[in-house]
C-alpha atoms as a PDB file:
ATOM      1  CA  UNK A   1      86.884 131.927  82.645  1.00  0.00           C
ATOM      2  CA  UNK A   2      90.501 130.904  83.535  1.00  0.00           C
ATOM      3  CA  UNK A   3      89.014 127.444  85.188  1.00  0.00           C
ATOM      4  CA  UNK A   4      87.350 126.654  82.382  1.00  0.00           C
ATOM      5  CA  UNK A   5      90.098 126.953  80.327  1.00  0.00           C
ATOM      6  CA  UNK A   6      91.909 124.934  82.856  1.00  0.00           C
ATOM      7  CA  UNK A   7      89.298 122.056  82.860  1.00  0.00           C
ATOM      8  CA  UNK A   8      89.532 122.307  78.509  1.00  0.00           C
ATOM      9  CA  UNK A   9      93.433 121.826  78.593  1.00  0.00           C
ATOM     10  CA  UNK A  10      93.246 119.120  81.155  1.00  0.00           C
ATOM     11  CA  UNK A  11      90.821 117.390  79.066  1.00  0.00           C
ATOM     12  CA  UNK A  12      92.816 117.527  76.251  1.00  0.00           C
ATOM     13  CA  UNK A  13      95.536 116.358  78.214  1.00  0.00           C
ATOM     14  CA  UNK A  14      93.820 113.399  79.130  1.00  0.00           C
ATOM     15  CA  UNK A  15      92.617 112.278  75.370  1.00  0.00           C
ATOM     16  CA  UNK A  16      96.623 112.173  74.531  1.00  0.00           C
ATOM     17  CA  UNK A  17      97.360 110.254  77.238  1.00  0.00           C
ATOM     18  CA  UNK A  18      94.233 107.934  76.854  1.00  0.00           C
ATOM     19  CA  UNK A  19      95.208 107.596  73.119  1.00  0.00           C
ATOM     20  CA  UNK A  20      99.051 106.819  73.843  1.00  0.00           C
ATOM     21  CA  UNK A  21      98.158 104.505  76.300  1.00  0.00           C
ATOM     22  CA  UNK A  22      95.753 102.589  73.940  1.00  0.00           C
ATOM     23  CA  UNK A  23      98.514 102.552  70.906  1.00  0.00           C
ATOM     24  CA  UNK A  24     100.911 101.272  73.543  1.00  0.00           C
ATOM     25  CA  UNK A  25      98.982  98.797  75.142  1.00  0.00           C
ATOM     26  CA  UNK A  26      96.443  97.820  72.497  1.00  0.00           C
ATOM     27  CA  UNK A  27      98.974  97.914  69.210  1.00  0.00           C
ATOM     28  CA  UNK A  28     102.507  97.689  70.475  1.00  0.00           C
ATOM     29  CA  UNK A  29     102.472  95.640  74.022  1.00  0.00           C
ATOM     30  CA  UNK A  30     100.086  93.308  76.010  1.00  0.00           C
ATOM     31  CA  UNK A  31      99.423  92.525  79.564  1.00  0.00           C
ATOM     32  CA  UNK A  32      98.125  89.256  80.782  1.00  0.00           C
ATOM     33  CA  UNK A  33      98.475  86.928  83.946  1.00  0.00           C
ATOM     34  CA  UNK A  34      99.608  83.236  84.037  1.00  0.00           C
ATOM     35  CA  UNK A  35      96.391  81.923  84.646  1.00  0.00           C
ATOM     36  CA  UNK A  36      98.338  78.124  85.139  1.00  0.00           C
ATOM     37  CA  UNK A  37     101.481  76.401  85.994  1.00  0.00           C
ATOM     38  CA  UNK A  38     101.777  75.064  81.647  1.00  0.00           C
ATOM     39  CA  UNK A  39     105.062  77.110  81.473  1.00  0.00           C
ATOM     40  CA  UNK A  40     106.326  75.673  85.169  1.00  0.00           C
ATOM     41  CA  UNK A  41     108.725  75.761  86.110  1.00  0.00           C
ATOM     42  CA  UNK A  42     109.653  79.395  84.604  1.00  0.00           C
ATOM     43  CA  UNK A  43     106.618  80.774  84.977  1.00  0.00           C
ATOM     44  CA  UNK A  44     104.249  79.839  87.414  1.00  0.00           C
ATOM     45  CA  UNK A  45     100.675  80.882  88.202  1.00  0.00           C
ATOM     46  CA  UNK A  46     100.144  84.244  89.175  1.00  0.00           C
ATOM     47  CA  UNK A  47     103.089  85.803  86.984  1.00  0.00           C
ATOM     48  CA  UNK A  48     102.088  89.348  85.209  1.00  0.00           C
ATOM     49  CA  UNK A  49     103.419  88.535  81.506  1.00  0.00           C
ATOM     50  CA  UNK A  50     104.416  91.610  79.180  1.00  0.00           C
ATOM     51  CA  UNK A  51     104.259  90.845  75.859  1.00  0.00           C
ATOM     52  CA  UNK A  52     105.613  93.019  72.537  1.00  0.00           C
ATOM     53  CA  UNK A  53     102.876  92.469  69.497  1.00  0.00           C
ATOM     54  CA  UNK A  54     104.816  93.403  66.409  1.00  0.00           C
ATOM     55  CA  UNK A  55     107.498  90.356  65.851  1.00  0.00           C
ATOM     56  CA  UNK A  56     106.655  87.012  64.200  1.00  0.00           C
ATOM     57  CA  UNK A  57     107.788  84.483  66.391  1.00  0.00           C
ATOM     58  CA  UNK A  58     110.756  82.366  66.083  1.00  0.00           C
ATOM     59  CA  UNK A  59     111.421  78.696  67.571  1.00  0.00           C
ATOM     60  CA  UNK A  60     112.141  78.947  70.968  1.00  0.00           C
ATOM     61  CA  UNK A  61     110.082  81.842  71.962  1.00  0.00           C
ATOM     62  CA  UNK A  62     107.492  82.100  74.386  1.00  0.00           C
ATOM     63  CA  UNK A  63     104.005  83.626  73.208  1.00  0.00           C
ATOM     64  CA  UNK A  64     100.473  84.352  74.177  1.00  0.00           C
ATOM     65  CA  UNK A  65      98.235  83.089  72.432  1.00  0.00           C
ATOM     66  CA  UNK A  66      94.339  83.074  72.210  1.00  0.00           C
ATOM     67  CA  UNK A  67      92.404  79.564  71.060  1.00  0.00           C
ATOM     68  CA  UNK A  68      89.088  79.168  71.529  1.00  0.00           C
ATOM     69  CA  UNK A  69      88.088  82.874  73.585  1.00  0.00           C
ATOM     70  CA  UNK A  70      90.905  81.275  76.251  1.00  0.00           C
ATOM     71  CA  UNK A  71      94.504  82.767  76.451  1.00  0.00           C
ATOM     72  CA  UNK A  72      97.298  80.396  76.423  1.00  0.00           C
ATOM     73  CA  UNK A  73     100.762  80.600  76.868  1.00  0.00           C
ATOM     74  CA  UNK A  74     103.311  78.429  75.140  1.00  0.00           C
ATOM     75  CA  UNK A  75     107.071  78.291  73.593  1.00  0.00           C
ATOM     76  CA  UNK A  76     107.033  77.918  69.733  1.00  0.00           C
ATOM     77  CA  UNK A  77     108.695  74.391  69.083  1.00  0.00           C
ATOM     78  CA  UNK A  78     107.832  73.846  65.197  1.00  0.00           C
ATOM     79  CA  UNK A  79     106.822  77.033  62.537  1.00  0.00           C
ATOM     80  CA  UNK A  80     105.382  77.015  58.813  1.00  0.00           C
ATOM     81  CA  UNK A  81     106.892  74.422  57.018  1.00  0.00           C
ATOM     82  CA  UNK A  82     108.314  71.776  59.542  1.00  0.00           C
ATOM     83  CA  UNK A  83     107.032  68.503  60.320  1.00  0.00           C
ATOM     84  CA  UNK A  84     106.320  67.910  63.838  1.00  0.00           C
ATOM     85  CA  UNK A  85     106.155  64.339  65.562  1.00  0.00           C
ATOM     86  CA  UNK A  86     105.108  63.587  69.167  1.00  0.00           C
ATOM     87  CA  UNK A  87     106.701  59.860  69.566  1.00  0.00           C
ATOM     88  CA  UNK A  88     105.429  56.774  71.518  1.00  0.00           C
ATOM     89  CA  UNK A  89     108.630  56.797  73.822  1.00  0.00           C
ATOM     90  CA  UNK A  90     107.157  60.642  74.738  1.00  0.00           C
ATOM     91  CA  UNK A  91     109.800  62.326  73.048  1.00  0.00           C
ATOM     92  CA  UNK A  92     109.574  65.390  70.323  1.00  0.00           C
ATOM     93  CA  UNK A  93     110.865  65.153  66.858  1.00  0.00           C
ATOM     94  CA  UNK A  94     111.463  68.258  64.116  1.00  0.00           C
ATOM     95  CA  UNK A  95     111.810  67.288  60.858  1.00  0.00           C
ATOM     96  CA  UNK A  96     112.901  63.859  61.616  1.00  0.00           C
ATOM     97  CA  UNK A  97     115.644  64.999  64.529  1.00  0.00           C
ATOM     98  CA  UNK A  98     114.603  64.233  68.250  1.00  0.00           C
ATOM     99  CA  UNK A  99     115.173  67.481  69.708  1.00  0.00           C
ATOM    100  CA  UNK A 100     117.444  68.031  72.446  1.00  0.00           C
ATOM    101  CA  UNK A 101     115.670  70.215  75.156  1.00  0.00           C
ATOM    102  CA  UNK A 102     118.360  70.913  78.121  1.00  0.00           C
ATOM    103  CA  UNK A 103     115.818  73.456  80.010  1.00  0.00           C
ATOM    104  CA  UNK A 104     112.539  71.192  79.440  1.00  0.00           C
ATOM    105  CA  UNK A 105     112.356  68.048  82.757  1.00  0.00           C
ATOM    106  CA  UNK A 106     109.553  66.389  81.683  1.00  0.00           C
ATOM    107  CA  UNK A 107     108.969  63.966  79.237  1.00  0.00           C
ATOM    108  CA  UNK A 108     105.978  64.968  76.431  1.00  0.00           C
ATOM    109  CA  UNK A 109     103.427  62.468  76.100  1.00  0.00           C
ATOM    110  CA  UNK A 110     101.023  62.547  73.458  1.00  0.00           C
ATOM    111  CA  UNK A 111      97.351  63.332  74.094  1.00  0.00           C
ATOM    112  CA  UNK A 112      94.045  61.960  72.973  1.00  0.00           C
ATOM    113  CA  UNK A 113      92.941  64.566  70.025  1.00  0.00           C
ATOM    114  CA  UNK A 114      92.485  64.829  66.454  1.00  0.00           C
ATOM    115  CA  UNK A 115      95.888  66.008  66.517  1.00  0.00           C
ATOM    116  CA  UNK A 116      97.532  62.815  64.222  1.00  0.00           C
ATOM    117  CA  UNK A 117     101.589  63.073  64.365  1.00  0.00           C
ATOM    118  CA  UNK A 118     103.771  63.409  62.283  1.00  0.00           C
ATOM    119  CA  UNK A 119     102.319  67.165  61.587  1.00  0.00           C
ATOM    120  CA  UNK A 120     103.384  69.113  58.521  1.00  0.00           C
ATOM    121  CA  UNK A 121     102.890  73.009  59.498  1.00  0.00           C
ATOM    122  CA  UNK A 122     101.589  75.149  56.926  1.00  0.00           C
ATOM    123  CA  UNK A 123     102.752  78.786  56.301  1.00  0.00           C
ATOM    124  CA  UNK A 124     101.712  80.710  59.191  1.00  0.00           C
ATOM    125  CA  UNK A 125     101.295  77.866  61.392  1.00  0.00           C
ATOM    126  CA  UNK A 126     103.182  76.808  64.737  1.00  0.00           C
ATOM    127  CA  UNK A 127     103.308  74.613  66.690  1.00  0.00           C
ATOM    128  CA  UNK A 128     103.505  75.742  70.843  1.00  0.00           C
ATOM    129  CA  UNK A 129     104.176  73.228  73.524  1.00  0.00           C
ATOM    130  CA  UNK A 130     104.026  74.203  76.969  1.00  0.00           C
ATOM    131  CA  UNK A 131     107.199  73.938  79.327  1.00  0.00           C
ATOM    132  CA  UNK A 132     105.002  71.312  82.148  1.00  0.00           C
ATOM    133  CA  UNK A 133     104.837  68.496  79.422  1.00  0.00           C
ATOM    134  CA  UNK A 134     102.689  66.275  80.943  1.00  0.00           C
ATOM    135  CA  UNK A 135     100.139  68.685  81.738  1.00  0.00           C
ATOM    136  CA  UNK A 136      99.802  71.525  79.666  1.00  0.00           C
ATOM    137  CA  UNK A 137      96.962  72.659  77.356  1.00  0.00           C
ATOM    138  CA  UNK A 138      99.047  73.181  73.874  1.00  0.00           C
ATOM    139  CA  UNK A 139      99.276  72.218  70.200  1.00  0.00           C
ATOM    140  CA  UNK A 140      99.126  68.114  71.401  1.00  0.00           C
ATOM    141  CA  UNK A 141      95.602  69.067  72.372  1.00  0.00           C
ATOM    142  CA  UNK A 142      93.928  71.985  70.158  1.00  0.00           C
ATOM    143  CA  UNK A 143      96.696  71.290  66.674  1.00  0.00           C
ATOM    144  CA  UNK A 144      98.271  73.931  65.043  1.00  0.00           C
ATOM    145  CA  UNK A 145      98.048  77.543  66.225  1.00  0.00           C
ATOM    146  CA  UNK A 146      97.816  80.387  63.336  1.00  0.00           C
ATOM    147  CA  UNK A 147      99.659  83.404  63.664  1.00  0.00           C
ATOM    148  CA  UNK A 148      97.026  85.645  63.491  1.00  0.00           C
ATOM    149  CA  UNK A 149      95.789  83.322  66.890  1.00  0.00           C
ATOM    150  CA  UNK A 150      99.432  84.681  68.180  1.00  0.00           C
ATOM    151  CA  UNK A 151      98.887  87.655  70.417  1.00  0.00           C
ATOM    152  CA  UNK A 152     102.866  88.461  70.870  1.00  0.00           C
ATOM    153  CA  UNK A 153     105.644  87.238  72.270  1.00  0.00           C
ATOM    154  CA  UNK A 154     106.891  87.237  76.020  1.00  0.00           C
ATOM    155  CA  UNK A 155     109.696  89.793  76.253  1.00  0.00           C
ATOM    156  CA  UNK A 156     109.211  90.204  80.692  1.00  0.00           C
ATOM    157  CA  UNK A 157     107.631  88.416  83.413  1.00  0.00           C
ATOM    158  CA  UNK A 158     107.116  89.860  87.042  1.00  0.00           C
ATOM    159  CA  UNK A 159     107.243  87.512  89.202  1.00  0.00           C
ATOM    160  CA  UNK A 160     104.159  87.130  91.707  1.00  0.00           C
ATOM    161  CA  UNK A 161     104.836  87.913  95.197  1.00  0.00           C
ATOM    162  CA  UNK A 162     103.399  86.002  98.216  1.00  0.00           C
ATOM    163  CA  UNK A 163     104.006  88.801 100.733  1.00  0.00           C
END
């Protein structure tokens, strides 16, 4: 009789911890891998990415994002409302201003797409360029992302080991 009311509490013990696990990594925080070198060279291929769910994000931040059934990862350049230009000369305009990008070495060129600059966000809408400019899969190639295609955004990466 005692086991069995052994087995019951453990059990129940497990359901809370199954169910706080699932509102903390299903609601609040997310867990994906940097499946490419788009964000290099900050974050490079292999990286474990934690990202936080419940915060609209804000020019400059990384995010996660999902496009397609494939999971992206990108820092939020433009947001609802701003016009967004890709020039000839490979450089990135905001509302008219070339942007000044001190942590960014690579020029960003524009790609064949049905992406047609300049590009007036809507409410809702960003637009994510990855860090690798001249390589990465971003808004230059699928447009605008929504925000409800916005997983969260990147609040800790843990770096990949090669031990």
């Amino acid at each position: 009789m005692k086991l069995k009311g052994e087995i019951h509490l453990f059990l129940i013990r497990l359901a809370f911890l199954l169910v706080f696990l699932w509102v903390l990594f299903g609601l609040l925080f997310g867990i994906t891998t940097m499946k490419n070198n788009d964000m290099s060279p900050r974050i490079s291929a292999g990286d474990l990415l934690f990202y936080y769910r419940l915060e609209k994000p804000k020019s400059g931040d990384v995010v996660v994002l999902q496009k397609a059934g494939e999971k992206y990862v990108g820092r939020v350049i433009a947001a609802g409302g701003d016009t967004v230009e890709i020039t000839e000369d490979e450089k990135v305009k905001i509302n008219g201003s070339k942007i000044v990008e001190n942590d960014i070495f690579y020029d960003t060129p524009q790609y064949e797409s049905d992406t047609v600059y300049p590009l007036t966000l809507n409410s809702g809408e960003y637009f994510i360029l990855g860090d690798q400019r001249e390589n990465a899969k971003d808004s230059r190639y699928f447009g605008a992302v929504k925000g409800k295609e916005i997983k969260g955004r990147v609040i800790t990466v843990l770096r990949r080991s090669d031990i």
